[in-house]
Amino acid sequence: MSRSRLAYSLAGAALLAARPALAQAADTGAASATDAQRTMLWFVLTTLVLVLMVFLLLVVALINWMRPQLRQLYDLPTVHDTWSGRVLGLLVGDARLVQGEVRDELLDHDYDGIHEFDNDLPPWWKYGFYATIVFAIGYVTYYHVLKTGQLQGAEYAAEMQQAALLIAATPDDPNQVTTYTALTAPAELSSGKSLFMTNCAPCHGASGEGKVGPNLTDEYWLHGGEVNHVYKTIKYGVNGKGMVAWKGKLSGKQMLQVASYVLSLQGTKPANAKPPQGEKEAPAKAVASR
């Protein structure tokens, strides 16, 4: 090998060896830059808040210092009853702009000793009422006249459709029934029986006769008696009925073993069987353990 090729090889090896360190240094530099930007942002926001507080204090101090002059200006007849004069009145302690005119003039109405005064409605209330009128006109025009926006029913339907698409896109869709076939091997059914006795017998009985849960040996089913429907019930449970979801506690194969064992109990007629519940279905093909 020539010296130039050897040098190139050594340089390439050095670059490969240094790549992780360079990548780590780049990540560290990026993190440092992000921290610096965050620190600068908080500094700017804090400075802005302090400047605004100082400005407000200066405005309050200026108004307090000029209050005698403002009062003289407010008392002028040409200023006192104008809208701008009422705004000026807020600075000198007159809240007519917010509270309205309080005349306390007694009207001729007298009901069971209850007297009525002639006072203005508070302006803030009237302005709020006018705002609701403007909003109502805009709402009716937008939703009912131009039909630009969706009403509640259409919006709900669109959101439900989007949610259904999102759920269907997931590999673990509770609305999608699997296409398994019942297991028939004795070893599989034995494993299913062991799992059933440990997890299911307290509610369904050791022989599937039904206790808190329904009878699993008759032809009646609450959520379907085909193996994939039984598998789905085991996997996702039944909300509000006491049937817990075994997803995450049992593997997919174990849940299929239990479902297959449950179907093997069809027609066994155990003692003290619970009365039928649900809809009658054609009996599943017998799965015998031998």
PDB file of C-alpha atoms in Angstrom:
ATOM      1  CA  MET A   1       0.000   0.000   0.000  1.00  0.00           C
ATOM      2  CA  SER A   2       1.353   3.433  -0.910  1.00  0.00           C
ATOM      3  CA  ARG A   3       1.890   6.109   1.680  1.00  0.00           C
ATOM      4  CA  SER A   4      -0.897   8.289   0.239  1.00  0.00           C
ATOM      5  CA  ARG A   5      -3.433   5.458   0.469  1.00  0.00           C
ATOM      6  CA  LEU A   6      -2.318   4.700   4.012  1.00  0.00           C
ATOM      7  CA  ALA A   7      -2.753   8.348   4.960  1.00  0.00           C
ATOM      8  CA  TYR A   8      -6.231   8.454   3.450  1.00  0.00           C
ATOM      9  CA  SER A   9      -7.200   5.292   5.297  1.00  0.00           C
ATOM     10  CA  LEU A  10      -5.942   6.629   8.609  1.00  0.00           C
ATOM     11  CA  ALA A  11      -7.777   9.923   8.046  1.00  0.00           C
ATOM     12  CA  GLY A  12     -11.026   8.098   7.219  1.00  0.00           C
ATOM     13  CA  ALA A  13     -10.710   5.920  10.314  1.00  0.00           C
ATOM     14  CA  ALA A  14     -10.083   8.996  12.445  1.00  0.00           C
ATOM     15  CA  LEU A  15     -13.206  10.685  11.020  1.00  0.00           C
ATOM     16  CA  LEU A  16     -15.322   7.587  11.680  1.00  0.00           C
ATOM     17  CA  ALA A  17     -14.026   7.393  15.228  1.00  0.00           C
ATOM     18  CA  ALA A  18     -14.687  11.074  15.804  1.00  0.00           C
ATOM     19  CA  ARG A  19     -18.217  11.019  14.317  1.00  0.00           C
ATOM     20  CA  PRO A  20     -20.011  10.076  17.591  1.00  0.00           C
ATOM     21  CA  ALA A  21     -18.107  12.762  19.458  1.00  0.00           C
ATOM     22  CA  LEU A  22     -18.936  15.318  16.765  1.00  0.00           C
ATOM     23  CA  ALA A  23     -22.604  14.310  16.841  1.00  0.00           C
ATOM     24  CA  GLN A  24     -22.663  14.590  20.639  1.00  0.00           C
ATOM     25  CA  ALA A  25     -20.960  17.981  20.434  1.00  0.00           C
ATOM     26  CA  ALA A  26     -23.530  19.114  17.854  1.00  0.00           C
ATOM     27  CA  ASP A  27     -26.398  17.970  20.081  1.00  0.00           C
ATOM     28  CA  THR A  28     -24.837  19.741  23.053  1.00  0.00           C
ATOM     29  CA  GLY A  29     -24.398  22.898  21.014  1.00  0.00           C
ATOM     30  CA  ALA A  30     -28.009  22.804  19.845  1.00  0.00           C
ATOM     31  CA  ALA A  31     -29.229  22.310  23.423  1.00  0.00           C
ATOM     32  CA  SER A  32     -27.077  25.207  24.600  1.00  0.00           C
ATOM     33  CA  ALA A  33     -28.437  27.445  21.836  1.00  0.00           C
ATOM     34  CA  THR A  34     -32.007  26.520  22.816  1.00  0.00           C
ATOM     35  CA  ASP A  35     -31.319  27.307  26.482  1.00  0.00           C
ATOM     36  CA  ALA A  36     -29.796  30.642  25.529  1.00  0.00           C
ATOM     37  CA  GLN A  37     -32.820  31.559  23.408  1.00  0.00           C
ATOM     38  CA  ARG A  38     -35.175  30.590  26.221  1.00  0.00           C
ATOM     39  CA  THR A  39     -33.194  32.683  28.708  1.00  0.00           C
ATOM     40  CA  MET A  40     -33.219  35.664  26.348  1.00  0.00           C
ATOM     41  CA  LEU A  41     -36.986  35.340  25.833  1.00  0.00           C
ATOM     42  CA  TRP A  42     -37.665  35.356  29.576  1.00  0.00           C
ATOM     43  CA  PHE A  43     -35.330  38.336  30.001  1.00  0.00           C
ATOM     44  CA  VAL A  44     -37.160  40.324  27.311  1.00  0.00           C
ATOM     45  CA  LEU A  45     -40.593  39.467  28.755  1.00  0.00           C
ATOM     46  CA  THR A  46     -39.516  40.377  32.296  1.00  0.00           C
ATOM     47  CA  THR A  47     -38.058  43.664  31.095  1.00  0.00           C
ATOM     48  CA  LEU A  48     -41.243  44.461  29.191  1.00  0.00           C
ATOM     49  CA  VAL A  49     -43.416  43.788  32.242  1.00  0.00           C
ATOM     50  CA  LEU A  50     -41.223  46.006  34.418  1.00  0.00           C
ATOM     51  CA  VAL A  51     -41.357  48.811  31.843  1.00  0.00           C
ATOM     52  CA  LEU A  52     -45.158  48.596  31.693  1.00  0.00           C
ATOM     53  CA  MET A  53     -45.418  48.675  35.492  1.00  0.00           C
ATOM     54  CA  VAL A  54     -43.177  51.735  35.687  1.00  0.00           C
ATOM     55  CA  PHE A  55     -45.205  53.425  32.926  1.00  0.00           C
ATOM     56  CA  LEU A  56     -48.480  52.773  34.765  1.00  0.00           C
ATOM     57  CA  LEU A  57     -47.047  54.129  38.001  1.00  0.00           C
ATOM     58  CA  LEU A  58     -45.916  57.283  36.212  1.00  0.00           C
ATOM     59  CA  VAL A  59     -49.371  57.730  34.628  1.00  0.00           C
ATOM     60  CA  VAL A  60     -51.094  57.303  38.001  1.00  0.00           C
ATOM     61  CA  ALA A  61     -48.689  59.751  39.635  1.00  0.00           C
ATOM     62  CA  LEU A  62     -49.224  62.255  36.808  1.00  0.00           C
ATOM     63  CA  ILE A  63     -53.020  62.036  37.080  1.00  0.00           C
ATOM     64  CA  ASN A  64     -52.888  62.416  40.841  1.00  0.00           C
ATOM     65  CA  TRP A  65     -50.624  65.468  40.501  1.00  0.00           C
ATOM     66  CA  MET A  66     -52.864  67.075  37.850  1.00  0.00           C
ATOM     67  CA  ARG A  67     -56.173  66.204  39.549  1.00  0.00           C
ATOM     68  CA  PRO A  68     -57.002  69.845  40.577  1.00  0.00           C
ATOM     69  CA  GLN A  69     -56.526  71.054  36.986  1.00  0.00           C
ATOM     70  CA  LEU A  70     -58.504  68.100  35.630  1.00  0.00           C
ATOM     71  CA  ARG A  71     -61.288  68.838  38.097  1.00  0.00           C
ATOM     72  CA  GLN A  72     -61.522  72.448  36.917  1.00  0.00           C
ATOM     73  CA  LEU A  73     -61.672  71.253  33.315  1.00  0.00           C
ATOM     74  CA  TYR A  74     -64.352  68.688  34.190  1.00  0.00           C
ATOM     75  CA  ASP A  75     -66.539  71.315  35.886  1.00  0.00           C
ATOM     76  CA  LEU A  76     -66.786  73.402  32.703  1.00  0.00           C
ATOM     77  CA  PRO A  77     -70.391  73.275  31.338  1.00  0.00           C
ATOM     78  CA  THR A  78     -69.134  72.558  27.844  1.00  0.00           C
ATOM     79  CA  VAL A  79     -67.186  69.526  29.064  1.00  0.00           C
ATOM     80  CA  HIS A  80     -69.173  68.127  31.996  1.00  0.00           C
ATOM     81  CA  ASP A  81     -72.065  66.528  30.061  1.00  0.00           C
ATOM     82  CA  THR A  82     -70.141  65.288  27.022  1.00  0.00           C
ATOM     83  CA  TRP A  83     -69.008  61.714  26.554  1.00  0.00           C
ATOM     84  CA  SER A  84     -65.356  62.761  26.741  1.00  0.00           C
ATOM     85  CA  GLY A  85     -66.198  64.674  29.911  1.00  0.00           C
ATOM     86  CA  ARG A  86     -67.572  61.491  31.466  1.00  0.00           C
ATOM     87  CA  VAL A  87     -64.335  59.714  30.576  1.00  0.00           C
ATOM     88  CA  LEU A  88     -62.493  62.592  32.252  1.00  0.00           C
ATOM     89  CA  GLY A  89     -64.823  62.193  35.225  1.00  0.00           C
ATOM     90  CA  LEU A  90     -63.420  58.707  35.856  1.00  0.00           C
ATOM     91  CA  LEU A  91     -60.048  60.330  36.505  1.00  0.00           C
ATOM     92  CA  VAL A  92     -61.458  62.741  39.094  1.00  0.00           C
ATOM     93  CA  GLY A  93     -63.757  60.299  40.901  1.00  0.00           C
ATOM     94  CA  ASP A  94     -67.075  60.646  39.017  1.00  0.00           C
ATOM     95  CA  ALA A  95     -68.229  57.181  37.865  1.00  0.00           C
ATOM     96  CA  ARG A  96     -71.256  58.283  35.820  1.00  0.00           C
ATOM     97  CA  LEU A  97     -69.775  56.658  32.734  1.00  0.00           C
ATOM     98  CA  VAL A  98     -69.947  53.273  34.468  1.00  0.00           C
ATOM     99  CA  GLN A  99     -72.831  53.649  36.925  1.00  0.00           C
ATOM    100  CA  GLY A 100     -75.139  55.947  34.941  1.00  0.00           C
ATOM    101  CA  GLU A 101     -77.209  58.827  36.233  1.00  0.00           C
ATOM    102  CA  VAL A 102     -78.553  58.272  39.741  1.00  0.00           C
ATOM    103  CA  ARG A 103     -81.326  60.836  40.017  1.00  0.00           C
ATOM    104  CA  ASP A 104     -83.442  59.128  42.697  1.00  0.00           C
ATOM    105  CA  GLU A 105     -86.548  60.798  41.242  1.00  0.00           C
ATOM    106  CA  LEU A 106     -89.670  59.146  42.579  1.00  0.00           C
ATOM    107  CA  LEU A 107     -92.217  58.083  39.953  1.00  0.00           C
ATOM    108  CA  ASP A 108     -95.975  57.905  40.407  1.00  0.00           C
ATOM    109  CA  HIS A 109     -95.924  54.104  40.733  1.00  0.00           C
ATOM    110  CA  ASP A 110     -96.672  52.767  44.188  1.00  0.00           C
ATOM    111  CA  TYR A 111     -97.344  49.049  44.667  1.00  0.00           C
ATOM    112  CA  ASP A 112     -97.907  47.872  48.224  1.00  0.00           C
ATOM    113  CA  GLY A 113     -95.537  50.492  49.565  1.00  0.00           C
ATOM    114  CA  ILE A 114     -92.867  49.754  46.967  1.00  0.00           C
ATOM    115  CA  HIS A 115     -91.708  52.939  45.230  1.00  0.00           C
ATOM    116  CA  GLU A 116     -90.042  53.171  41.818  1.00  0.00           C
ATOM    117  CA  PHE A 117     -87.157  55.520  41.140  1.00  0.00           C
ATOM    118  CA  ASP A 118     -86.231  56.965  37.764  1.00  0.00           C
ATOM    119  CA  ASN A 119     -82.571  55.953  37.443  1.00  0.00           C
ATOM    120  CA  ASP A 120     -80.579  55.053  34.348  1.00  0.00           C
ATOM    121  CA  LEU A 121     -79.524  51.505  33.686  1.00  0.00           C
ATOM    122  CA  PRO A 122     -75.783  51.116  34.238  1.00  0.00           C
ATOM    123  CA  PRO A 123     -74.016  51.938  30.961  1.00  0.00           C
ATOM    124  CA  TRP A 124     -71.879  48.813  31.203  1.00  0.00           C
ATOM    125  CA  TRP A 125     -75.113  46.763  31.193  1.00  0.00           C
ATOM    126  CA  LYS A 126     -76.542  48.641  28.206  1.00  0.00           C
ATOM    127  CA  TYR A 127     -73.304  48.297  26.239  1.00  0.00           C
ATOM    128  CA  GLY A 128     -73.250  44.572  27.008  1.00  0.00           C
ATOM    129  CA  PHE A 129     -76.852  44.268  25.821  1.00  0.00           C
ATOM    130  CA  TYR A 130     -76.042  46.093  22.588  1.00  0.00           C
ATOM    131  CA  ALA A 131     -73.077  43.747  22.095  1.00  0.00           C
ATOM    132  CA  THR A 132     -75.349  40.693  22.425  1.00  0.00           C
ATOM    133  CA  ILE A 133     -77.643  42.139  19.716  1.00  0.00           C
ATOM    134  CA  VAL A 134     -74.710  42.613  17.365  1.00  0.00           C
ATOM    135  CA  PHE A 135     -73.448  39.114  18.160  1.00  0.00           C
ATOM    136  CA  ALA A 136     -76.905  37.586  17.547  1.00  0.00           C
ATOM    137  CA  ILE A 137     -77.186  39.279  14.143  1.00  0.00           C
ATOM    138  CA  GLY A 138     -73.729  38.038  13.168  1.00  0.00           C
ATOM    139  CA  TYR A 139     -74.468  34.527  14.461  1.00  0.00           C
ATOM    140  CA  VAL A 140     -77.761  34.182  12.569  1.00  0.00           C
ATOM    141  CA  THR A 141     -76.203  35.575   9.395  1.00  0.00           C
ATOM    142  CA  TYR A 142     -73.137  33.298   9.588  1.00  0.00           C
ATOM    143  CA  TYR A 143     -74.885  30.037  10.512  1.00  0.00           C
ATOM    144  CA  HIS A 144     -78.467  30.321   9.236  1.00  0.00           C
ATOM    145  CA  VAL A 145     -78.472  32.841   6.369  1.00  0.00           C
ATOM    146  CA  LEU A 146     -75.133  32.293   4.653  1.00  0.00           C
ATOM    147  CA  LYS A 147     -74.847  28.719   6.052  1.00  0.00           C
ATOM    148  CA  THR A 148     -71.084  29.162   6.217  1.00  0.00           C
ATOM    149  CA  GLY A 149     -70.568  27.504   9.593  1.00  0.00           C
ATOM    150  CA  GLN A 150     -71.659  24.077  10.771  1.00  0.00           C
ATOM    151  CA  LEU A 151     -74.474  23.786  13.275  1.00  0.00           C
ATOM    152  CA  GLN A 152     -74.063  21.597  16.358  1.00  0.00           C
ATOM    153  CA  GLY A 153     -75.529  18.484  14.763  1.00  0.00           C
ATOM    154  CA  ALA A 154     -73.362  18.680  11.646  1.00  0.00           C
ATOM    155  CA  GLU A 155     -70.263  19.529  13.678  1.00  0.00           C
ATOM    156  CA  TYR A 156     -70.874  16.566  15.985  1.00  0.00           C
ATOM    157  CA  ALA A 157     -71.339  14.214  13.009  1.00  0.00           C
ATOM    158  CA  ALA A 158     -68.109  15.462  11.409  1.00  0.00           C
ATOM    159  CA  GLU A 159     -66.148  15.012  14.637  1.00  0.00           C
ATOM    160  CA  MET A 160     -67.520  11.502  15.119  1.00  0.00           C
ATOM    161  CA  GLN A 161     -66.550  10.620  11.550  1.00  0.00           C
ATOM    162  CA  GLN A 162     -63.024  11.900  12.124  1.00  0.00           C
ATOM    163  CA  ALA A 163     -62.805   9.958  15.390  1.00  0.00           C
ATOM    164  CA  ALA A 164     -63.935   6.786  13.627  1.00  0.00           C
ATOM    165  CA  LEU A 165     -61.228   7.256  11.006  1.00  0.00           C
ATOM    166  CA  LEU A 166     -58.588   7.767  13.680  1.00  0.00           C
ATOM    167  CA  ILE A 167     -59.712   4.668  15.579  1.00  0.00           C
ATOM    168  CA  ALA A 168     -59.855   2.587  12.417  1.00  0.00           C
ATOM    169  CA  ALA A 169     -56.296   3.628  11.610  1.00  0.00           C
ATOM    170  CA  THR A 170     -54.977   2.064  14.795  1.00  0.00           C
ATOM    171  CA  PRO A 171     -53.981  -1.619  14.775  1.00  0.00           C
ATOM    172  CA  ASP A 172     -55.978  -2.243  17.972  1.00  0.00           C
ATOM    173  CA  ASP A 173     -59.447  -1.209  16.847  1.00  0.00           C
ATOM    174  CA  PRO A 174     -62.141  -2.421  19.324  1.00  0.00           C
ATOM    175  CA  ASN A 175     -64.779  -2.142  16.583  1.00  0.00           C
ATOM    176  CA  GLN A 176     -62.991  -4.548  14.267  1.00  0.00           C
ATOM    177  CA  VAL A 177     -63.706  -8.259  14.793  1.00  0.00           C
ATOM    178  CA  THR A 178     -60.794 -10.656  14.375  1.00  0.00           C
ATOM    179  CA  THR A 179     -60.813 -13.663  12.029  1.00  0.00           C
ATOM    180  CA  TYR A 180     -59.452 -16.365  14.321  1.00  0.00           C
ATOM    181  CA  THR A 181     -60.624 -19.956  14.303  1.00  0.00           C
ATOM    182  CA  ALA A 182     -61.233 -21.890  17.506  1.00  0.00           C
ATOM    183  CA  LEU A 183     -58.298 -23.910  18.781  1.00  0.00           C
ATOM    184  CA  THR A 184     -58.857 -27.658  18.973  1.00  0.00           C
ATOM    185  CA  ALA A 185     -55.524 -29.073  20.144  1.00  0.00           C
ATOM    186  CA  PRO A 186     -55.766 -30.660  23.632  1.00  0.00           C
ATOM    187  CA  ALA A 187     -52.723 -28.725  24.840  1.00  0.00           C
ATOM    188  CA  GLU A 188     -54.296 -25.412  23.802  1.00  0.00           C
ATOM    189  CA  LEU A 189     -57.607 -26.223  25.464  1.00  0.00           C
ATOM    190  CA  SER A 190     -55.790 -27.370  28.603  1.00  0.00           C
ATOM    191  CA  SER A 191     -53.991 -24.046  28.777  1.00  0.00           C
ATOM    192  CA  GLY A 192     -57.301 -22.249  28.195  1.00  0.00           C
ATOM    193  CA  LYS A 193     -58.908 -24.225  31.014  1.00  0.00           C
ATOM    194  CA  SER A 194     -56.070 -23.337  33.386  1.00  0.00           C
ATOM    195  CA  LEU A 195     -56.414 -19.641  32.542  1.00  0.00           C
ATOM    196  CA  PHE A 196     -60.202 -19.860  32.865  1.00  0.00           C
ATOM    197  CA  MET A 197     -60.014 -21.460  36.307  1.00  0.00           C
ATOM    198  CA  THR A 198     -57.581 -18.785  37.507  1.00  0.00           C
ATOM    199  CA  ASN A 199     -59.204 -15.658  36.038  1.00  0.00           C
ATOM    200  CA  CYS A 200     -62.786 -16.415  34.957  1.00  0.00           C
ATOM    201  CA  ALA A 201     -64.174 -19.047  37.332  1.00  0.00           C
ATOM    202  CA  PRO A 202     -64.803 -16.602  40.229  1.00  0.00           C
ATOM    203  CA  CYS A 203     -67.487 -14.867  38.105  1.00  0.00           C
ATOM    204  CA  HIS A 204     -68.577 -17.571  35.656  1.00  0.00           C
ATOM    205  CA  GLY A 205     -68.204 -20.663  37.841  1.00  0.00           C
ATOM    206  CA  ALA A 206     -65.693 -23.499  37.649  1.00  0.00           C
ATOM    207  CA  SER A 207     -67.841 -25.292  35.064  1.00  0.00           C
ATOM    208  CA  GLY A 208     -69.042 -22.130  33.299  1.00  0.00           C
ATOM    209  CA  GLU A 209     -72.451 -22.423  34.956  1.00  0.00           C
ATOM    210  CA  GLY A 210     -72.547 -18.692  35.730  1.00  0.00           C
ATOM    211  CA  LYS A 211     -72.411 -16.762  38.986  1.00  0.00           C
ATOM    212  CA  VAL A 212     -72.014 -13.007  38.804  1.00  0.00           C
ATOM    213  CA  GLY A 213     -71.310 -13.444  35.117  1.00  0.00           C
ATOM    214  CA  PRO A 214     -73.618 -15.243  32.673  1.00  0.00           C
ATOM    215  CA  ASN A 215     -73.853 -18.965  31.998  1.00  0.00           C
ATOM    216  CA  LEU A 216     -71.334 -19.958  29.298  1.00  0.00           C
ATOM    217  CA  THR A 217     -72.674 -23.442  28.621  1.00  0.00           C
ATOM    218  CA  ASP A 218     -76.058 -22.687  27.012  1.00  0.00           C
ATOM    219  CA  GLU A 219     -76.996 -21.337  23.586  1.00  0.00           C
ATOM    220  CA  TYR A 220     -77.655 -17.761  24.750  1.00  0.00           C
ATOM    221  CA  TRP A 221     -75.072 -14.993  24.401  1.00  0.00           C
ATOM    222  CA  LEU A 222     -75.034 -11.349  25.432  1.00  0.00           C
ATOM    223  CA  HIS A 223     -72.208 -10.289  23.121  1.00  0.00           C
ATOM    224  CA  GLY A 224     -71.987 -13.047  20.534  1.00  0.00           C
ATOM    225  CA  GLY A 225     -71.049 -16.719  20.776  1.00  0.00           C
ATOM    226  CA  GLU A 226     -68.706 -17.026  17.805  1.00  0.00           C
ATOM    227  CA  VAL A 227     -65.054 -17.439  18.796  1.00  0.00           C
ATOM    228  CA  ASN A 228     -64.060 -13.967  17.566  1.00  0.00           C
ATOM    229  CA  HIS A 229     -66.916 -12.321  19.471  1.00  0.00           C
ATOM    230  CA  VAL A 230     -65.938 -14.211  22.632  1.00  0.00           C
ATOM    231  CA  TYR A 231     -62.319 -13.190  22.043  1.00  0.00           C
ATOM    232  CA  LYS A 232     -63.371  -9.541  21.683  1.00  0.00           C
ATOM    233  CA  THR A 233     -65.403  -9.669  24.903  1.00  0.00           C
ATOM    234  CA  ILE A 234     -62.438 -11.153  26.759  1.00  0.00           C
ATOM    235  CA  LYS A 235     -60.000  -8.633  25.312  1.00  0.00           C
ATOM    236  CA  TYR A 236     -61.953  -5.397  25.750  1.00  0.00           C
ATOM    237  CA  GLY A 237     -64.410  -6.319  28.500  1.00  0.00           C
ATOM    238  CA  VAL A 238     -67.862  -4.779  28.884  1.00  0.00           C
ATOM    239  CA  ASN A 239     -68.070  -1.349  30.472  1.00  0.00           C
ATOM    240  CA  GLY A 240     -70.566  -1.081  33.308  1.00  0.00           C
ATOM    241  CA  LYS A 241     -71.243  -4.825  33.445  1.00  0.00           C
ATOM    242  CA  GLY A 242     -68.357  -5.983  35.604  1.00  0.00           C
ATOM    243  CA  MET A 243     -66.535  -7.729  32.747  1.00  0.00           C
ATOM    244  CA  VAL A 244     -63.007  -6.422  32.916  1.00  0.00           C
ATOM    245  CA  ALA A 245     -60.731  -6.068  29.897  1.00  0.00           C
ATOM    246  CA  TRP A 246     -57.966  -8.661  29.843  1.00  0.00           C
ATOM    247  CA  LYS A 247     -55.952  -6.844  27.207  1.00  0.00           C
ATOM    248  CA  GLY A 248     -52.535  -6.178  28.679  1.00  0.00           C
ATOM    249  CA  LYS A 249     -52.997  -8.919  31.297  1.00  0.00           C
ATOM    250  CA  LEU A 250     -53.203 -11.872  28.913  1.00  0.00           C
ATOM    251  CA  SER A 251     -51.457 -12.281  25.585  1.00  0.00           C
ATOM    252  CA  GLY A 252     -53.401 -12.627  22.369  1.00  0.00           C
ATOM    253  CA  LYS A 253     -52.767 -16.359  22.265  1.00  0.00           C
ATOM    254  CA  GLN A 254     -53.884 -16.796  25.870  1.00  0.00           C
ATOM    255  CA  MET A 255     -57.144 -14.919  25.186  1.00  0.00           C
ATOM    256  CA  LEU A 256     -57.764 -17.146  22.156  1.00  0.00           C
ATOM    257  CA  GLN A 257     -57.092 -20.211  24.308  1.00  0.00           C
ATOM    258  CA  VAL A 258     -59.670 -19.038  26.853  1.00  0.00           C
ATOM    259  CA  ALA A 259     -62.216 -18.238  24.116  1.00  0.00           C
ATOM    260  CA  SER A 260     -61.718 -21.694  22.598  1.00  0.00           C
ATOM    261  CA  TYR A 261     -62.118 -23.360  25.985  1.00  0.00           C
ATOM    262  CA  VAL A 262     -65.311 -21.390  26.636  1.00  0.00           C
ATOM    263  CA  LEU A 263     -66.769 -22.758  23.388  1.00  0.00           C
ATOM    264  CA  SER A 264     -65.814 -26.274  24.453  1.00  0.00           C
ATOM    265  CA  LEU A 265     -68.228 -25.871  27.398  1.00  0.00           C
ATOM    266  CA  GLN A 266     -71.239 -25.657  25.066  1.00  0.00           C
ATOM    267  CA  GLY A 267     -73.929 -28.197  25.957  1.00  0.00           C
ATOM    268  CA  THR A 268     -72.175 -29.581  29.053  1.00  0.00           C
ATOM    269  CA  LYS A 269     -75.226 -28.785  31.243  1.00  0.00           C
ATOM    270  CA  PRO A 270     -73.499 -28.315  34.623  1.00  0.00           C
ATOM    271  CA  ALA A 271     -75.412 -28.396  37.892  1.00  0.00           C
ATOM    272  CA  ASN A 272     -76.932 -25.180  39.230  1.00  0.00           C
ATOM    273  CA  ALA A 273     -76.662 -23.482  35.849  1.00  0.00           C
ATOM    274  CA  LYS A 274     -77.710 -19.854  35.739  1.00  0.00           C
ATOM    275  CA  PRO A 275     -80.840 -19.040  33.655  1.00  0.00           C
ATOM    276  CA  PRO A 276     -80.200 -18.030  30.023  1.00  0.00           C
ATOM    277  CA  GLN A 277     -79.307 -14.423  29.228  1.00  0.00           C
ATOM    278  CA  GLY A 278     -79.063 -12.658  25.891  1.00  0.00           C
ATOM    279  CA  GLU A 279     -79.940 -13.876  22.420  1.00  0.00           C
ATOM    280  CA  LYS A 280     -80.090 -17.477  21.313  1.00  0.00           C
ATOM    281  CA  GLU A 281     -77.553 -18.504  18.700  1.00  0.00           C
ATOM    282  CA  ALA A 282     -76.918 -21.704  16.855  1.00  0.00           C
ATOM    283  CA  PRO A 283     -74.585 -23.857  18.916  1.00  0.00           C
ATOM    284  CA  ALA A 284     -70.951 -23.537  17.965  1.00  0.00           C
ATOM    285  CA  LYS A 285     -69.140 -26.500  16.587  1.00  0.00           C
ATOM    286  CA  ALA A 286     -68.182 -28.714  19.507  1.00  0.00           C
ATOM    287  CA  VAL A 287     -64.555 -28.550  20.531  1.00  0.00           C
ATOM    288  CA  ALA A 288     -63.767 -31.608  22.541  1.00  0.00           C
ATOM    289  CA  SER A 289     -60.721 -32.035  24.683  1.00  0.00           C
ATOM    290  CA  ARG A 290     -59.376 -35.507  24.557  1.00  0.00           C
TER     291      ARG A 290
END
